[in-house]
Coordinates of C-alpha atoms in Angstrom, one line a residue:
M1 CA 2.8 2.2 -53.7
I2 CA 5.8 2.2 -51.9
G3 CA 7.8 5.2 -51.2
R4 CA 11.4 6.1 -51.1
R5 CA 12.0 5.6 -47.3
G6 CA 10.1 2.4 -47.1
F7 CA 12.3 1.2 -50.0
L8 CA 15.3 2.3 -48.4
A9 CA 13.9 0.2 -45.0
L10 CA 13.8 -2.8 -47.4
L11 CA 17.1 -3.0 -48.0
S12 CA 18.5 -2.1 -44.8
L13 CA 18.9 -5.4 -43.7
L14 CA 21.9 -5.8 -46.3
P15 CA 25.4 -5.0 -45.8
L16 CA 25.7 -1.1 -45.9
G17 CA 26.7 0.0 -49.4
A18 CA 24.9 -3.6 -51.0
Q19 CA 22.5 -3.8 -53.8
A20 CA 19.9 -6.3 -53.8
T21 CA 16.2 -7.3 -54.0
P22 CA 13.9 -6.0 -51.1
F23 CA 13.5 -8.1 -48.1
A24 CA 10.4 -9.8 -47.8
L25 CA 8.9 -9.0 -44.3
P26 CA 7.0 -12.4 -42.8
Q27 CA 3.4 -11.3 -42.2
L28 CA 2.9 -10.3 -38.6
S29 CA -0.6 -11.0 -37.3
P30 CA -2.4 -9.0 -34.7
P31 CA -2.2 -10.3 -31.4
A32 CA -5.1 -12.5 -30.3
G33 CA -5.4 -11.0 -26.7
P34 CA -3.5 -9.1 -24.1
M35 CA 0.0 -9.3 -24.1
Q36 CA 2.7 -10.1 -21.7
V37 CA 6.2 -7.9 -22.8
F38 CA 9.8 -7.2 -21.2
H39 CA 11.5 -4.3 -22.1
L40 CA 15.4 -4.2 -22.3
G41 CA 17.3 -0.6 -22.3
H42 CA 17.6 2.2 -20.1
S43 CA 16.4 5.7 -19.4
L44 CA 14.8 6.0 -23.0
V45 CA 13.0 3.3 -21.8
G46 CA 12.6 4.5 -18.4
P47 CA 9.6 3.7 -15.8
D48 CA 6.9 5.9 -17.1
M49 CA 6.8 5.1 -20.5
P50 CA 5.9 1.3 -20.1
H51 CA 3.2 2.3 -17.3
M52 CA 1.7 4.4 -19.9
V53 CA 1.6 1.6 -22.5
H54 CA 0.0 -0.7 -19.8
Q55 CA -3.0 1.9 -19.5
L56 CA -3.2 2.2 -23.1
A57 CA -3.2 -1.5 -24.0
P58 CA -6.0 -4.1 -23.9
E59 CA -7.4 -5.0 -20.4
G60 CA -4.5 -8.0 -19.0
H61 CA -1.4 -6.7 -20.3
R62 CA 1.3 -7.1 -18.4
Y63 CA 4.8 -6.3 -18.4
N64 CA 8.4 -6.3 -16.4
S65 CA 11.6 -4.4 -17.4
Q66 CA 15.4 -4.2 -17.0
L67 CA 16.9 -0.7 -17.3
G68 CA 19.7 0.9 -16.6
S69 CA 21.2 4.6 -17.3
G70 CA 23.0 4.8 -20.7
T71 CA 23.1 1.0 -20.9
P72 CA 24.4 -0.8 -23.9
L73 CA 23.2 -4.4 -24.7
Q74 CA 26.5 -5.4 -23.6
D75 CA 26.3 -4.7 -20.1
H76 CA 22.9 -6.3 -19.8
W77 CA 24.5 -9.5 -21.0
E78 CA 27.8 -9.7 -19.3
P79 CA 27.4 -10.4 -15.8
D80 CA 30.8 -9.1 -14.6
L81 CA 30.0 -5.5 -16.2
D82 CA 28.2 -2.9 -13.9
I83 CA 24.6 -1.4 -14.9
L84 CA 24.9 2.0 -13.8
H85 CA 22.1 3.2 -11.6
F86 CA 20.9 -0.4 -11.5
D87 CA 19.3 -0.4 -7.9
Q88 CA 18.0 2.9 -8.7
V89 CA 16.0 2.0 -11.5
N90 CA 14.9 -1.7 -11.0
T91 CA 12.6 -2.5 -8.2
P92 CA 10.1 -5.7 -8.0
P93 CA 7.9 -6.4 -9.2
V94 CA 8.6 -4.9 -12.5
W95 CA 11.9 -5.7 -12.6
R96 CA 12.9 -9.0 -13.7
D97 CA 16.3 -10.4 -14.0
A98 CA 17.2 -9.9 -18.2
R99 CA 18.7 -13.0 -19.1
E100 CA 16.3 -15.1 -16.9
A101 CA 13.1 -13.2 -18.5
V102 CA 14.1 -13.0 -22.1
G103 CA 14.8 -16.8 -22.0
S104 CA 12.0 -17.9 -20.2
G105 CA 9.3 -18.0 -23.2
D106 CA 6.8 -16.3 -20.3
Y107 CA 6.7 -13.3 -23.0
D108 CA 4.4 -12.5 -26.0
A109 CA 7.2 -9.8 -27.1
V110 CA 10.6 -8.8 -25.9
V111 CA 11.4 -5.0 -26.9
L112 CA 15.0 -4.2 -27.2
T113 CA 16.7 -1.0 -27.5
E114 CA 20.2 0.0 -27.7
M115 CA 22.2 3.1 -25.9
V116 CA 23.0 6.3 -27.7
E117 CA 25.5 7.5 -29.2
L118 CA 24.6 4.6 -31.3
R119 CA 27.4 5.0 -33.3
D120 CA 30.0 4.3 -30.4
A121 CA 27.1 1.6 -29.1
L122 CA 28.2 -0.4 -32.7
R123 CA 32.0 0.6 -32.9
Y124 CA 33.0 0.0 -28.9
F125 CA 30.3 -1.9 -27.2
K126 CA 29.8 -4.7 -30.0
G127 CA 25.7 -3.3 -30.5
A128 CA 25.0 -5.9 -33.4
R129 CA 26.7 -8.9 -31.8
Y130 CA 24.7 -8.1 -28.4
F131 CA 21.4 -7.1 -30.3
R132 CA 21.5 -10.9 -31.9
R133 CA 22.4 -12.5 -28.4
W134 CA 19.4 -11.5 -26.6
A135 CA 17.1 -11.7 -30.2
D136 CA 18.5 -15.1 -30.2
L137 CA 17.7 -15.9 -26.5
A138 CA 14.1 -14.9 -27.3
R139 CA 13.8 -17.0 -30.1
D140 CA 15.4 -19.9 -27.9
G141 CA 12.6 -19.5 -25.4
A142 CA 9.5 -19.5 -27.4
P143 CA 8.9 -19.8 -31.0
E144 CA 5.7 -17.1 -30.7
T145 CA 7.8 -14.6 -29.1
R146 CA 8.1 -11.4 -31.1
I147 CA 11.0 -9.3 -31.0
Y148 CA 11.0 -5.4 -31.5
L149 CA 13.5 -3.2 -31.6
Y150 CA 12.5 0.0 -30.1
E151 CA 14.3 2.7 -32.1
T152 CA 14.8 5.8 -30.1
W153 CA 16.9 9.5 -30.8
H154 CA 19.9 11.2 -29.9
P155 CA 20.3 14.7 -27.9
L156 CA 18.4 17.9 -29.0
D157 CA 21.9 19.5 -29.8
T158 CA 23.5 16.9 -32.1
A159 CA 26.0 18.0 -34.3
D160 CA 24.3 16.5 -37.2
G161 CA 21.1 18.0 -36.4
W162 CA 18.2 16.2 -34.2
L163 CA 15.8 15.6 -37.4
S164 CA 18.7 14.9 -40.1
R165 CA 19.6 12.4 -37.2
I166 CA 16.4 10.7 -37.0
D167 CA 16.2 10.7 -40.9
N168 CA 19.3 8.9 -41.7
D169 CA 19.9 6.8 -38.5
L170 CA 17.1 4.4 -39.3
D171 CA 18.8 3.0 -41.9
Q172 CA 21.9 3.2 -41.6
L173 CA 22.5 2.3 -38.0
W174 CA 19.2 1.0 -36.2
L175 CA 18.1 -1.5 -39.0
G176 CA 21.4 -1.6 -40.7
G177 CA 23.9 -1.4 -38.5
L178 CA 22.2 -2.8 -35.0
A179 CA 19.6 -5.5 -36.2
G180 CA 20.9 -6.1 -40.1
S181 CA 22.9 -8.9 -39.1
D182 CA 20.5 -10.4 -36.8
S183 CA 17.7 -10.1 -39.5
R184 CA 19.5 -11.7 -42.3
R185 CA 20.2 -14.7 -40.1
N186 CA 16.9 -15.2 -39.0
P187 CA 14.7 -14.2 -42.0
K188 CA 11.5 -16.2 -40.7
R189 CA 12.0 -14.4 -37.5
P190 CA 13.6 -10.9 -37.6
A191 CA 13.0 -8.2 -35.2
Y192 CA 10.2 -5.9 -36.0
L193 CA 10.6 -1.9 -35.5
I194 CA 8.7 0.0 -32.9
P195 CA 9.4 3.9 -35.0
A196 CA 9.6 6.1 -31.9
G197 CA 11.9 8.5 -33.7
Q198 CA 10.4 8.2 -36.3
V199 CA 7.0 9.3 -34.8
M200 CA 8.9 11.8 -32.5
A201 CA 10.2 13.6 -35.8
A202 CA 7.0 13.5 -37.6
V203 CA 5.1 15.0 -34.2
V204 CA 7.7 17.5 -34.1
R205 CA 7.2 18.6 -37.8
A206 CA 3.6 19.0 -37.5
A207 CA 3.8 20.9 -34.4
E208 CA 6.6 23.3 -35.7
A209 CA 4.3 23.8 -38.7
G210 CA 1.3 24.9 -36.3
Q211 CA -0.7 21.5 -36.8
I212 CA -0.7 20.3 -33.1
D213 CA -2.7 22.2 -30.6
G214 CA -0.9 23.5 -27.7
L215 CA 2.5 22.0 -28.8
T216 CA 4.8 24.5 -30.8
H217 CA 8.4 23.6 -30.3
R218 CA 10.3 20.4 -30.1
E219 CA 11.8 21.4 -26.4
D220 CA 7.8 20.8 -25.5
L221 CA 8.4 16.9 -25.6
F222 CA 11.8 17.4 -23.4
A223 CA 12.2 17.0 -19.5
R224 CA 13.8 20.4 -17.9
T225 CA 15.8 20.3 -14.4
D226 CA 14.4 21.6 -11.3
E227 CA 16.4 24.8 -12.0
G228 CA 14.3 24.9 -15.8
A229 CA 17.6 23.9 -17.9
L230 CA 16.3 21.7 -20.8
D231 CA 17.3 18.0 -20.9
Q232 CA 18.7 17.5 -24.2
I233 CA 17.7 13.6 -24.2
H234 CA 15.3 12.5 -21.8
I235 CA 11.7 13.2 -22.8
N236 CA 8.7 14.6 -20.6
D237 CA 4.9 13.1 -20.1
L238 CA 4.1 14.4 -23.3
G239 CA 7.0 12.7 -24.9
A240 CA 6.6 9.3 -23.2
Y241 CA 2.7 9.6 -24.2
I242 CA 3.8 9.8 -28.0
V243 CA 6.0 7.2 -27.5
A244 CA 3.7 4.9 -25.7
L245 CA 1.2 5.2 -28.4
T246 CA 3.7 3.9 -31.0
H247 CA 4.3 0.6 -28.8
V248 CA 0.6 -0.1 -28.5
S249 CA -0.1 0.7 -32.1
T250 CA 2.7 -1.7 -33.4
M251 CA 2.6 -4.6 -30.7
Y252 CA -1.2 -4.4 -30.9
H253 CA -1.8 -3.6 -34.6
R254 CA -4.4 -1.2 -33.3
S255 CA -5.0 2.5 -34.4
P256 CA -4.6 5.1 -31.3
V257 CA -7.1 7.0 -31.9
G258 CA -9.5 7.3 -29.1
L259 CA -7.4 6.1 -26.3
P260 CA -6.9 8.2 -23.3
H261 CA -4.7 10.9 -23.0
Q262 CA -5.1 11.8 -19.3
L263 CA -2.6 8.9 -17.8
Q264 CA -0.7 8.4 -14.6
R265 CA 3.3 8.4 -14.1
A266 CA 4.5 5.1 -12.7
D267 CA 4.6 6.5 -9.4
S268 CA 0.6 6.7 -9.9
T269 CA 0.7 10.8 -9.7
P270 CA -1.3 12.5 -12.8
A271 CA 1.1 12.8 -15.9
D272 CA 0.8 16.2 -18.0
A273 CA -1.0 15.6 -21.0
F274 CA -2.2 17.0 -24.3
S275 CA -5.4 18.7 -24.9
A276 CA -7.9 16.3 -26.1
E277 CA -7.5 17.9 -29.7
G278 CA -3.9 17.7 -29.5
A279 CA -3.9 14.1 -28.5
R280 CA -6.2 13.3 -31.5
Q281 CA -3.9 15.1 -34.1
V282 CA -0.8 13.2 -32.4
Q283 CA -2.6 9.8 -32.4
D284 CA -3.2 10.3 -36.2
I285 CA 0.4 11.2 -36.5
V286 CA 1.5 7.6 -34.7
W287 CA -0.7 5.6 -36.8
Q288 CA 0.6 7.0 -40.2
V289 CA 3.9 6.5 -39.2
V290 CA 3.2 3.2 -37.9
T291 CA 1.5 1.8 -41.0
S292 CA 3.7 3.5 -43.5
H293 CA 6.6 1.7 -42.3
P294 CA 7.1 -2.0 -43.3
R295 CA 9.4 -2.8 -40.5
T296 CA 6.6 -2.3 -38.3
G297 CA 4.6 -5.6 -39.5
V298 CA 1.5 -3.4 -39.3
S299 CA -0.8 -3.4 -42.5
P300 CA -2.5 0.2 -43.3

């Protein structure tokens, strides 16, 4: 029996406040082999997380990306708008021009995400409009390309509470405000969900309940400056590992249990890692979340 959150997720494709029957998500089969993936976004994608996906995915997985710093989808689309820190975060051969790449039909999956504060992205940067444009560009490129919405999170010190924002934003802002109109226009080819925010929240709740080896606080998943100050929004290697597991599990329809936990960063240096026990506990949580949310397209 579907739970309350799952039912709300099904309703999220309708305008906020509307009453209607649940959305029938088209069945999505596991991919037949390794995927070629394009990531479009900002620093909550970053260089390390897609590189970890590459290490966790089946042999032959390939990826490209276009990133910025705090970049809305609008700025990636409009050629006359600057992308903050473009030259620092986009380096060939990983970088490929986004308009060319997404419309090329070369990719099995295109992963889109939007800037946060998400409310500002929707209000001031026309997030829903540009999400539709990018998704339509991918659909026009190839009928087989899968479109994914990568759900992220807001800063730890957000006034509304970090866990509360994750709990409430998925249906109201990500699936409703950002992707809702696109899904209503494309019911046979909607964007599926990579529920990284939901997984991060589930891991934090387990850690703070003493259920993950070596992890006790949400701050343990976030980066620190050279002076030791906490970065309120950017994840560290442990956080990137969790998000990478979520991507792999969703895109490949595979349990992450048993996958490696000692990986490399994009610069080939060893990433900080969970213990073997902690990694297994995190992997279990990832699979539970991915298979419990209908918008991932992954069956239990």
